[in-house]
CSV table of C-alpha atoms in Angstrom, one decimal:
chain,number,residue,atom,x,y,z
P,27,MET,CA,-31.3,30.0,5.9
P,28,ILE,CA,-28.7,28.9,3.4
P,29,ASN,CA,-28.1,25.1,3.4
P,30,PRO,CA,-24.4,24.7,3.5
P,31,PHE,CA,-24.7,21.1,2.3
P,32,SER,CA,-25.0,21.6,-1.4
P,33,ASP,CA,-23.8,19.2,-4.1
P,34,GLU,CA,-20.9,21.7,-4.7
P,35,TYR,CA,-19.9,21.4,-1.1
P,36,PHE,CA,-19.7,17.7,-1.1
P,37,MET,CA,-18.0,17.5,-4.6
P,38,LYS,CA,-15.3,19.7,-3.1
P,39,GLN,CA,-14.7,17.0,-0.6
P,40,ALA,CA,-14.5,14.4,-3.3
P,41,LEU,CA,-12.0,16.7,-5.2
P,42,GLU,CA,-9.9,16.8,-2.1
P,43,GLU,CA,-9.7,13.0,-2.3
P,44,ALA,CA,-8.8,13.2,-6.0
P,45,HIS,CA,-6.0,15.6,-5.1
P,46,LYS,CA,-4.6,13.0,-2.7
P,47,ALA,CA,-4.6,10.5,-5.6
P,48,PHE,CA,-2.8,13.0,-7.8
P,49,ASP,CA,-0.1,13.6,-5.2
P,50,GLU,CA,0.4,9.8,-4.9
P,51,ASP,CA,0.8,9.5,-8.7
P,52,GLU,CA,-2.5,7.7,-9.1
P,53,ILE,CA,-5.1,8.7,-11.8
P,54,PRO,CA,-6.8,11.5,-9.8
P,55,VAL,CA,-10.3,10.3,-9.0
P,56,GLY,CA,-11.9,10.9,-5.6
P,57,ALA,CA,-15.2,9.7,-4.1
P,58,ILE,CA,-17.2,10.2,-0.9
P,59,VAL,CA,-20.5,8.7,0.3
P,60,VAL,CA,-22.9,11.0,2.2
P,61,CYS,CA,-25.8,9.8,4.4
P,62,ASN,CA,-28.0,12.5,6.1
P,63,ASN,CA,-25.5,15.2,5.2
P,64,ARG,CA,-22.7,13.3,6.9
P,65,ILE,CA,-19.7,11.9,5.1
P,66,ILE,CA,-19.5,8.2,5.9
P,67,ALA,CA,-16.8,7.2,3.5
P,68,ARG,CA,-13.9,8.8,1.7
P,69,ALA,CA,-11.7,7.2,-0.9
P,70,HIS,CA,-9.4,7.8,-3.8
P,71,ASN,CA,-8.1,5.7,-6.6
P,72,LEU,CA,-5.4,3.3,-5.4
P,73,THR,CA,-4.9,0.9,-8.4
P,74,GLU,CA,-1.2,1.5,-8.6
P,75,ARG,CA,-0.4,1.3,-4.9
P,76,LEU,CA,-2.5,-1.8,-4.4
P,77,ASN,CA,-1.6,-3.4,-7.8
P,78,ASP,CA,-5.3,-4.0,-8.2
P,79,VAL,CA,-7.6,-2.9,-11.1
P,80,THR,CA,-10.6,-3.1,-8.8
P,81,ALA,CA,-9.3,-0.4,-6.4
P,82,HIS,CA,-11.2,2.5,-7.9
P,83,ALA,CA,-12.3,5.3,-5.6
P,84,GLU,CA,-16.0,4.3,-6.0
P,85,MET,CA,-15.4,0.6,-5.1
P,86,GLN,CA,-13.5,1.5,-2.0
P,87,ALA,CA,-16.1,4.1,-1.0
P,88,ILE,CA,-19.0,1.5,-1.5
P,89,THR,CA,-17.2,-1.1,0.7
P,90,ALA,CA,-16.3,1.5,3.4
P,91,ALA,CA,-19.9,2.9,3.5
P,92,ALA,CA,-21.5,-0.5,3.8
P,93,ASN,CA,-19.0,-1.3,6.5
P,94,TYR,CA,-19.9,1.9,8.4
P,95,LEU,CA,-23.6,1.2,8.0
P,96,GLY,CA,-23.4,-2.5,8.9
P,97,GLY,CA,-25.5,-3.4,5.8
P,98,LYS,CA,-24.7,-3.9,2.2
P,99,TYR,CA,-27.3,-1.6,0.7
P,100,LEU,CA,-26.8,2.2,0.4
P,101,LYS,CA,-30.4,3.1,-0.1
P,102,ASP,CA,-30.3,6.5,1.6
P,103,CYS,CA,-26.9,7.5,0.5
P,104,THR,CA,-25.4,9.7,-2.2
P,105,LEU,CA,-22.1,9.0,-3.9
P,106,TYR,CA,-20.1,12.0,-5.1
P,107,VAL,CA,-17.3,11.2,-7.5
P,108,THR,CA,-15.1,13.5,-9.5
P,109,LEU,CA,-15.2,11.5,-12.7
P,110,GLU,CA,-18.0,9.5,-14.4
P,111,PRO,CA,-17.9,5.9,-13.0
P,112,CYS,CA,-16.7,3.2,-15.3
P,113,ASN,CA,-18.7,0.1,-16.1
P,114,MET,CA,-17.3,-1.8,-13.1
P,115,CYS,CA,-18.2,0.9,-10.7
P,116,ALA,CA,-21.6,1.5,-12.3
P,117,GLY,CA,-22.3,-2.2,-11.8
P,118,ALA,CA,-21.2,-2.1,-8.2
P,119,LEU,CA,-23.4,1.0,-7.6
P,120,ALA,CA,-26.4,-0.8,-9.1
P,121,TRP,CA,-25.9,-3.7,-6.7
P,122,SER,CA,-25.7,-1.2,-3.8
P,123,GLN,CA,-29.1,0.3,-4.7
P,124,ILE,CA,-27.7,3.7,-3.9
P,125,SER,CA,-30.2,6.6,-3.9
P,126,ARG,CA,-28.2,9.2,-5.8
P,127,ILE,CA,-25.0,9.4,-7.8
P,128,VAL,CA,-23.4,12.8,-8.5
P,129,TYR,CA,-20.4,13.0,-10.7
P,130,GLY,CA,-18.2,15.9,-11.8
P,131,ALA,CA,-16.6,15.4,-15.3
P,132,GLY,CA,-17.9,13.0,-17.9
P,133,ASP,CA,-15.5,10.3,-19.3
P,134,LYS,CA,-16.4,9.7,-22.9
P,135,LYS,CA,-14.0,6.8,-23.4
P,136,ARG,CA,-14.2,4.8,-20.1
P,137,GLY,CA,-17.4,6.1,-18.5
P,138,PHE,CA,-20.3,3.7,-18.1
P,139,SER,CA,-22.5,5.5,-20.6
P,140,ALA,CA,-20.1,4.5,-23.4
P,141,PHE,CA,-20.9,0.8,-22.7
P,142,SER,CA,-24.3,0.6,-21.1
P,143,PRO,CA,-27.1,3.1,-21.5
P,144,SER,CA,-28.8,2.1,-18.2
P,145,PRO,CA,-26.7,-0.1,-15.9
P,146,LEU,CA,-27.7,1.7,-12.8
P,147,HIS,CA,-30.5,0.7,-10.4
P,148,PRO,CA,-33.9,2.0,-11.7
P,149,ARG,CA,-34.4,4.0,-8.5
P,150,THR,CA,-31.0,5.7,-8.5
P,151,GLU,CA,-31.0,9.4,-9.4
P,152,LEU,CA,-28.1,10.6,-11.5
P,153,ILE,CA,-26.7,14.2,-11.4
P,154,THR,CA,-23.8,15.2,-13.6
P,155,GLY,CA,-21.5,18.2,-14.2
P,156,ILE,CA,-21.0,19.4,-10.6
P,157,LEU,CA,-17.6,21.3,-10.5
P,158,GLU,CA,-17.0,19.7,-13.9
P,159,GLU,CA,-14.2,21.9,-14.9
P,160,ALA,CA,-12.1,21.5,-11.8
P,161,CYS,CA,-12.7,17.7,-11.9
P,162,ALA,CA,-11.7,17.4,-15.5
P,163,ASP,CA,-8.7,19.7,-15.2
P,164,LEU,CA,-7.1,17.6,-12.5
P,165,VAL,CA,-7.3,14.5,-14.8
P,166,LYS,CA,-5.9,16.5,-17.7
P,167,ARG,CA,-3.0,17.8,-15.6
P,168,PHE,CA,-2.2,14.3,-14.5
P,169,PHE,CA,-1.9,13.0,-18.1
P,170,VAL,CA,0.2,16.0,-19.2
P,171,LYS,CA,2.5,15.3,-16.3
P,172,LYS,CA,2.8,11.6,-17.3
P,173,ARG,CA,3.8,12.3,-20.9
D,16,MET,CA,-1.2,-38.1,-24.5
D,17,ILE,CA,-4.4,-36.8,-23.0
D,18,ASN,CA,-4.2,-33.3,-21.6
D,19,PRO,CA,-5.8,-33.4,-18.2
D,20,PHE,CA,-6.1,-29.6,-18.0
D,21,SER,CA,-9.3,-29.2,-20.0
D,22,ASP,CA,-11.8,-26.4,-19.5
D,23,GLU,CA,-14.0,-29.0,-17.9
D,24,TYR,CA,-11.3,-29.9,-15.4
D,25,PHE,CA,-10.9,-26.3,-14.3
D,26,MET,CA,-14.6,-25.6,-14.3
D,27,LYS,CA,-15.0,-28.4,-11.8
D,28,GLN,CA,-12.6,-26.5,-9.5
D,29,ALA,CA,-14.7,-23.4,-9.9
D,30,LEU,CA,-17.8,-25.5,-9.1
D,31,GLU,CA,-16.1,-26.7,-5.9
D,32,GLU,CA,-15.8,-23.1,-4.9
D,33,ALA,CA,-19.5,-22.5,-5.8
D,34,HIS,CA,-20.4,-25.4,-3.5
D,35,LYS,CA,-18.6,-23.8,-0.6
D,36,ALA,CA,-20.7,-20.6,-1.2
D,37,PHE,CA,-23.9,-22.8,-1.2
D,38,ASP,CA,-22.9,-24.4,2.1
D,39,GLU,CA,-22.3,-20.9,3.6
D,40,ASP,CA,-25.8,-19.7,2.4
D,41,GLU,CA,-24.3,-17.4,-0.2
D,42,ILE,CA,-25.6,-17.3,-3.8
D,43,PRO,CA,-23.5,-20.2,-5.2
D,44,VAL,CA,-20.9,-18.8,-7.6
D,45,GLY,CA,-17.3,-19.9,-7.7
D,46,ALA,CA,-14.3,-18.7,-9.7
D,47,ILE,CA,-10.7,-19.6,-10.2
D,48,VAL,CA,-7.9,-18.0,-12.1
D,49,VAL,CA,-5.5,-20.2,-14.0
D,50,CYS,CA,-2.0,-19.3,-15.4
D,51,ASN,CA,0.1,-21.8,-17.2
D,52,ASN,CA,-2.2,-24.6,-16.1
D,53,ARG,CA,-1.7,-23.6,-12.5
D,54,ILE,CA,-4.6,-22.3,-10.2
D,55,ILE,CA,-3.3,-19.0,-8.8
D,56,ALA,CA,-6.6,-17.8,-7.2
D,57,ARG,CA,-9.7,-19.4,-5.8
D,58,ALA,CA,-12.8,-17.6,-4.6
D,59,HIS,CA,-16.5,-17.8,-4.0
D,60,ASN,CA,-19.2,-15.3,-3.5
D,61,LEU,CA,-19.1,-13.7,0.0
D,62,THR,CA,-21.5,-10.7,-0.3
D,63,GLU,CA,-23.5,-11.8,2.7
D,64,ARG,CA,-20.7,-12.7,5.0
D,65,LEU,CA,-18.7,-9.5,4.2
D,66,ASN,CA,-21.8,-7.3,3.9
D,67,ASP,CA,-20.4,-6.0,0.6
D,68,VAL,CA,-22.0,-6.0,-2.8
D,69,THR,CA,-18.6,-6.0,-4.4
D,70,ALA,CA,-17.5,-9.3,-2.9
D,71,HIS,CA,-18.4,-11.4,-5.9
D,72,ALA,CA,-16.3,-14.5,-6.6
D,73,GLU,CA,-14.8,-12.9,-9.7
D,74,MET,CA,-13.7,-9.7,-8.0
D,75,GLN,CA,-12.0,-11.5,-5.2
D,76,ALA,CA,-10.3,-13.9,-7.7
D,77,ILE,CA,-9.0,-10.9,-9.8
D,78,THR,CA,-7.6,-9.2,-6.7
D,79,ALA,CA,-6.0,-12.5,-5.4
D,80,ALA,CA,-4.5,-13.4,-8.8
D,81,ALA,CA,-3.0,-9.9,-9.2
D,82,ASN,CA,-1.6,-10.2,-5.7
D,83,TYR,CA,-0.1,-13.6,-6.5
D,84,LEU,CA,1.5,-12.3,-9.7
D,85,GLY,CA,2.7,-9.0,-8.3
D,86,GLY,CA,1.1,-7.0,-11.1
D,87,LYS,CA,-2.3,-5.8,-11.8
D,88,TYR,CA,-2.8,-7.2,-15.3
D,89,LEU,CA,-3.8,-10.8,-16.0
D,90,LYS,CA,-2.7,-11.0,-19.6
D,91,ASP,CA,-1.8,-14.7,-19.6
D,92,CYS,CA,-4.6,-15.9,-17.4
D,93,THR,CA,-8.0,-17.6,-17.7
D,94,LEU,CA,-10.8,-16.9,-15.3
D,95,TYR,CA,-13.2,-19.9,-14.8
D,96,VAL,CA,-16.5,-18.8,-13.3
D,97,THR,CA,-19.7,-20.9,-12.8
D,98,LEU,CA,-22.1,-18.1,-13.7
D,99,GLU,CA,-22.0,-15.4,-16.4
D,100,PRO,CA,-20.3,-12.4,-14.8
D,101,CYS,CA,-22.4,-9.3,-14.0
D,102,ASN,CA,-21.6,-5.9,-15.4
D,103,MET,CA,-19.4,-5.0,-12.4
D,104,CYS,CA,-17.3,-8.1,-12.8
D,105,ALA,CA,-17.2,-7.8,-16.6
D,106,GLY,CA,-15.9,-4.2,-16.1
D,107,ALA,CA,-13.3,-5.4,-13.7
D,108,LEU,CA,-12.2,-8.2,-16.1
D,109,ALA,CA,-11.9,-5.6,-18.8
D,110,TRP,CA,-9.5,-3.5,-16.7
D,111,SER,CA,-7.5,-6.6,-15.9
D,112,GLN,CA,-7.0,-7.3,-19.7
D,113,ILE,CA,-7.4,-11.1,-18.9
D,114,SER,CA,-6.7,-13.4,-21.8
D,115,ARG,CA,-9.7,-15.7,-21.5
D,116,ILE,CA,-13.0,-15.9,-19.6
D,117,VAL,CA,-14.8,-19.3,-19.4
D,118,TYR,CA,-18.2,-19.3,-17.8
D,119,GLY,CA,-20.6,-22.2,-17.1
D,120,ALA,CA,-24.3,-21.0,-17.0
D,121,GLY,CA,-25.6,-17.9,-18.6
D,122,ASP,CA,-27.5,-15.3,-16.5
D,123,LYS,CA,-30.2,-13.7,-18.6
D,124,LYS,CA,-31.2,-11.2,-16.0
D,125,ARG,CA,-28.0,-10.1,-14.3
D,126,GLY,CA,-25.3,-11.2,-16.7
D,127,PHE,CA,-23.3,-8.5,-18.5
D,128,SER,CA,-24.7,-9.4,-21.9
D,129,ALA,CA,-28.1,-8.0,-20.7
D,130,PHE,CA,-26.5,-4.6,-20.2
D,131,SER,CA,-23.5,-4.2,-22.5
D,132,PRO,CA,-22.9,-6.1,-25.7
D,133,SER,CA,-19.1,-5.7,-25.5
D,134,PRO,CA,-17.8,-4.5,-22.1
D,135,LEU,CA,-14.8,-6.9,-22.2
D,136,HIS,CA,-11.3,-6.1,-23.4
D,137,PRO,CA,-11.1,-6.5,-27.2
D,138,ARG,CA,-8.3,-9.1,-26.8
D,139,THR,CA,-10.2,-11.2,-24.2
D,140,GLU,CA,-11.5,-14.6,-25.6
D,141,LEU,CA,-14.9,-15.7,-24.2
D,142,ILE,CA,-16.0,-19.3,-23.9
D,143,THR,CA,-19.4,-20.2,-22.5
D,144,GLY,CA,-21.5,-23.2,-21.5
D,145,ILE,CA,-18.8,-25.4,-19.9
D,146,LEU,CA,-20.6,-27.7,-17.4
D,147,GLU,CA,-23.5,-25.4,-17.9
D,148,GLU,CA,-26.1,-27.7,-16.4
D,149,ALA,CA,-24.2,-28.4,-13.1
D,150,CYS,CA,-23.5,-24.7,-12.7
D,151,ALA,CA,-27.1,-23.6,-13.3
D,152,ASP,CA,-28.6,-26.4,-11.2
D,153,LEU,CA,-26.7,-25.3,-8.1
D,154,VAL,CA,-28.1,-21.7,-8.4
D,155,LYS,CA,-31.6,-23.1,-9.0
D,156,ARG,CA,-31.3,-25.4,-5.9
D,157,PHE,CA,-30.2,-22.4,-3.9
D,158,PHE,CA,-33.2,-20.3,-4.7
D,159,VAL,CA,-35.6,-23.2,-4.2
D,160,LYS,CA,-34.1,-23.7,-0.7
D,161,LYS,CA,-34.5,-20.0,0.0
D,162,ARG,CA,-38.2,-19.9,-0.8
């Protein structure tokens, strides 16, 4: 039997969130948290609307997932995010002890790997490049629109 | 005339916040944001009460200060925090473009400098070691109590 719950399947859900951000004139990044193949948190970047640099998709998704689970650690969860997390979000993910992080497009300038080679929790698995082109294209289109 | 608004003066205010965290059985870290010698945000660590790894004193202080100012950048502000910020908080402070960061005690294991040599905004001034002993002692006392 084919497992419908692939990384591509869940990244499409994160991309849907990123599209919402795009439509709201926010830098288009979306994130979801999955636990036992169930989406327990959905979020998109809201830094403009909330006037808050900490309102990245990942930060909101971490807070929402912990709230759903009733505990602050996300040890059996996967975060799917369309863009490589920044240093702030990587730091938050480290504190959460999340099991897996899957991101779409890399972010050479602002992604965590530009600052810290290993800021994540040592037990966190990192998967990159899932639906990379679609994730990157959305960000590119946003900045073209902004020019 | 003596200027009453020294770094020591404001760090004492941050220490007051850290004491509140201690009394609430939270890792005792306190932070304030100052703009034109006026305290515009006060916060202490609430990760246990809120069940949220992102609820560090600094993160809350950044959000509260931006809310007070009505804009997300803290360009003319100073953050006073009793302990060296972690990678997450350093990343958030970088996004905020804050003018100055003053911390009390260093944190060799979890402080940002253990992960990233320069995660802060290039225009952010960093001052360290203000009331270092009092800030460090409070954290030590907390972990002794927890044993």
